[in-house]
Amino acid sequence: MKSRKEYFNSRILLMFLAFVLYCLSFFLLQLCLLVKSGYVTLFALISLSMVSAMLCSIFAHKGKEYLFCPKCGSKKIVKTTLFGIPEILYDECPDCHEKIDNDKPVNKD
């Protein structure tokens, strides 16, 4: 299995990609309202962007299950930004103050 740091980094990548794809679909929707023709092409691009963003969000949510303190089960070891994208992975649990080895595989705890 992967380590907590690998799950953290993959979650950052997936959530950032989902955010970019959601922004792209919003931009394409605005473009669709301004353009007089080509609705089918823009609708197909919007649909593809939204489906890709949803898949990224689902996979990022699955990776969240492994980001917890192995001693007390606290999920506060990850600090997030405004949009929920992880920013910092702490080496010490803020609740029980135990040292966490983030490079060790998750199933070895």
mmCIF file of C-alpha atoms in Angstrom:
data_model
loop_
_atom_site.group_PDB
_atom_site.id
_atom_site.type_symbol
_atom_site.label_atom_id
_atom_site.label_comp_id
_atom_site.label_asym_id
_atom_site.label_seq_id
_atom_site.Cartn_x
_atom_site.Cartn_y
_atom_site.Cartn_z
ATOM 1 C CA MET A 1 0.000 0.000 0.000
ATOM 2 C CA LYS A 2 0.982 3.609 -0.348
ATOM 3 C CA SER A 3 2.144 5.852 2.443
ATOM 4 C CA ARG A 4 0.180 8.763 3.892
ATOM 5 C CA LYS A 5 2.418 11.204 2.041
ATOM 6 C CA GLU A 6 1.646 9.522 -1.302
ATOM 7 C CA TYR A 7 -2.095 9.579 -0.574
ATOM 8 C CA PHE A 8 -1.750 13.244 0.419
ATOM 9 C CA ASN A 9 0.109 14.162 -2.787
ATOM 10 C CA SER A 10 -2.298 12.241 -5.021
ATOM 11 C CA ARG A 11 -5.239 13.929 -3.258
ATOM 12 C CA ILE A 12 -3.706 17.359 -3.928
ATOM 13 C CA LEU A 13 -3.239 16.529 -7.591
ATOM 14 C CA LEU A 14 -6.720 15.082 -8.060
ATOM 15 C CA MET A 15 -8.510 17.899 -6.240
ATOM 16 C CA PHE A 16 -6.578 20.590 -8.096
ATOM 17 C CA LEU A 17 -7.326 18.876 -11.419
ATOM 18 C CA ALA A 18 -11.014 18.631 -10.500
ATOM 19 C CA PHE A 19 -11.057 22.335 -9.601
ATOM 20 C CA VAL A 20 -9.464 23.262 -12.947
ATOM 21 C CA LEU A 21 -11.936 21.080 -14.840
ATOM 22 C CA TYR A 22 -14.911 22.603 -12.998
ATOM 23 C CA CYS A 23 -13.599 26.080 -13.872
ATOM 24 C CA LEU A 24 -13.147 25.014 -17.504
ATOM 25 C CA SER A 25 -16.717 23.739 -17.694
ATOM 26 C CA PHE A 26 -17.998 27.001 -16.187
ATOM 27 C CA PHE A 27 -15.992 28.985 -18.752
ATOM 28 C CA LEU A 28 -17.355 26.809 -21.564
ATOM 29 C CA LEU A 29 -20.907 27.319 -20.283
ATOM 30 C CA GLN A 30 -20.401 31.079 -20.382
ATOM 31 C CA LEU A 31 -18.964 30.740 -23.875
ATOM 32 C CA CYS A 32 -21.947 28.631 -24.917
ATOM 33 C CA LEU A 33 -24.291 31.452 -23.903
ATOM 34 C CA LEU A 34 -22.345 33.988 -25.993
ATOM 35 C CA VAL A 35 -21.797 31.974 -29.184
ATOM 36 C CA LYS A 36 -24.557 31.834 -31.769
ATOM 37 C CA SER A 37 -23.604 28.414 -33.216
ATOM 38 C CA GLY A 38 -21.651 25.337 -32.208
ATOM 39 C CA TYR A 39 -23.789 24.413 -29.211
ATOM 40 C CA VAL A 40 -23.348 20.683 -29.700
ATOM 41 C CA THR A 41 -19.559 20.875 -29.646
ATOM 42 C CA LEU A 42 -19.523 23.095 -26.567
ATOM 43 C CA PHE A 43 -22.085 20.903 -24.834
ATOM 44 C CA ALA A 44 -19.946 17.824 -25.521
ATOM 45 C CA LEU A 45 -16.852 19.591 -24.107
ATOM 46 C CA ILE A 46 -18.787 20.741 -21.036
ATOM 47 C CA SER A 47 -20.066 17.196 -20.437
ATOM 48 C CA LEU A 48 -16.610 15.681 -20.840
ATOM 49 C CA SER A 49 -15.099 18.250 -18.496
ATOM 50 C CA MET A 50 -17.785 17.737 -15.844
ATOM 51 C CA VAL A 51 -17.546 13.931 -15.948
ATOM 52 C CA SER A 52 -13.741 14.081 -15.680
ATOM 53 C CA ALA A 53 -13.986 16.506 -12.754
ATOM 54 C CA MET A 54 -16.492 14.274 -10.961
ATOM 55 C CA LEU A 55 -14.252 11.225 -11.394
ATOM 56 C CA CYS A 56 -11.286 13.171 -10.018
ATOM 57 C CA SER A 57 -13.403 14.250 -7.046
ATOM 58 C CA ILE A 58 -14.524 10.670 -6.360
ATOM 59 C CA PHE A 59 -10.962 9.305 -6.474
ATOM 60 C CA ALA A 60 -9.732 12.169 -4.267
ATOM 61 C CA HIS A 61 -12.465 11.401 -1.740
ATOM 62 C CA LYS A 62 -11.387 7.738 -1.635
ATOM 63 C CA GLY A 63 -7.824 8.807 -0.780
ATOM 64 C CA LYS A 64 -9.118 10.828 2.169
ATOM 65 C CA GLU A 65 -9.921 7.610 4.053
ATOM 66 C CA TYR A 66 -6.215 6.987 4.752
ATOM 67 C CA LEU A 67 -5.327 10.459 6.053
ATOM 68 C CA PHE A 68 -5.844 10.015 9.781
ATOM 69 C CA CYS A 69 -3.788 9.559 12.935
ATOM 70 C CA PRO A 70 -3.131 5.835 13.513
ATOM 71 C CA LYS A 71 -3.128 6.284 17.310
ATOM 72 C CA CYS A 72 -6.323 8.239 18.010
ATOM 73 C CA GLY A 73 -8.084 8.306 14.607
ATOM 74 C CA SER A 74 -8.096 12.098 14.311
ATOM 75 C CA LYS A 75 -8.547 13.482 10.804
ATOM 76 C CA LYS A 76 -7.019 16.851 11.752
ATOM 77 C CA ILE A 77 -3.530 15.926 10.485
ATOM 78 C CA VAL A 78 -4.336 17.618 7.142
ATOM 79 C CA LYS A 79 -4.783 21.372 6.775
ATOM 80 C CA THR A 80 -6.930 22.389 3.802
ATOM 81 C CA THR A 81 -7.311 25.549 1.735
ATOM 82 C CA LEU A 82 -10.477 27.484 0.965
ATOM 83 C CA PHE A 83 -11.675 25.004 -1.678
ATOM 84 C CA GLY A 84 -10.837 21.915 0.396
ATOM 85 C CA ILE A 85 -7.566 21.207 -1.390
ATOM 86 C CA PRO A 86 -5.041 19.793 1.115
ATOM 87 C CA GLU A 87 -2.203 22.148 1.951
ATOM 88 C CA ILE A 88 -0.159 20.716 4.837
ATOM 89 C CA LEU A 89 0.296 17.183 6.191
ATOM 90 C CA TYR A 90 1.372 17.371 9.810
ATOM 91 C CA ASP A 91 4.002 15.021 11.281
ATOM 92 C CA GLU A 92 2.457 15.301 14.735
ATOM 93 C CA CYS A 93 -1.180 14.712 15.597
ATOM 94 C CA PRO A 94 -2.802 17.917 16.938
ATOM 95 C CA ASP A 95 -5.089 15.913 19.253
ATOM 96 C CA CYS A 96 -2.902 13.238 20.892
ATOM 97 C CA HIS A 97 0.495 14.857 20.083
ATOM 98 C CA GLU A 98 1.962 11.554 18.862
ATOM 99 C CA LYS A 99 4.645 11.533 16.170
ATOM 100 C CA ILE A 100 3.359 10.149 12.843
ATOM 101 C CA ASP A 101 5.619 8.488 10.282
ATOM 102 C CA ASN A 102 4.049 9.666 7.022
ATOM 103 C CA ASP A 103 6.517 7.740 4.850
ATOM 104 C CA LYS A 104 5.550 4.346 6.303
ATOM 105 C CA PRO A 105 2.902 2.351 4.363
ATOM 106 C CA VAL A 106 -0.602 2.701 5.750
ATOM 107 C CA ASN A 107 -1.127 -1.022 6.366
ATOM 108 C CA LYS A 108 2.052 -1.213 8.557
ATOM 109 C CA ASP A 109 0.647 1.002 11.365
#
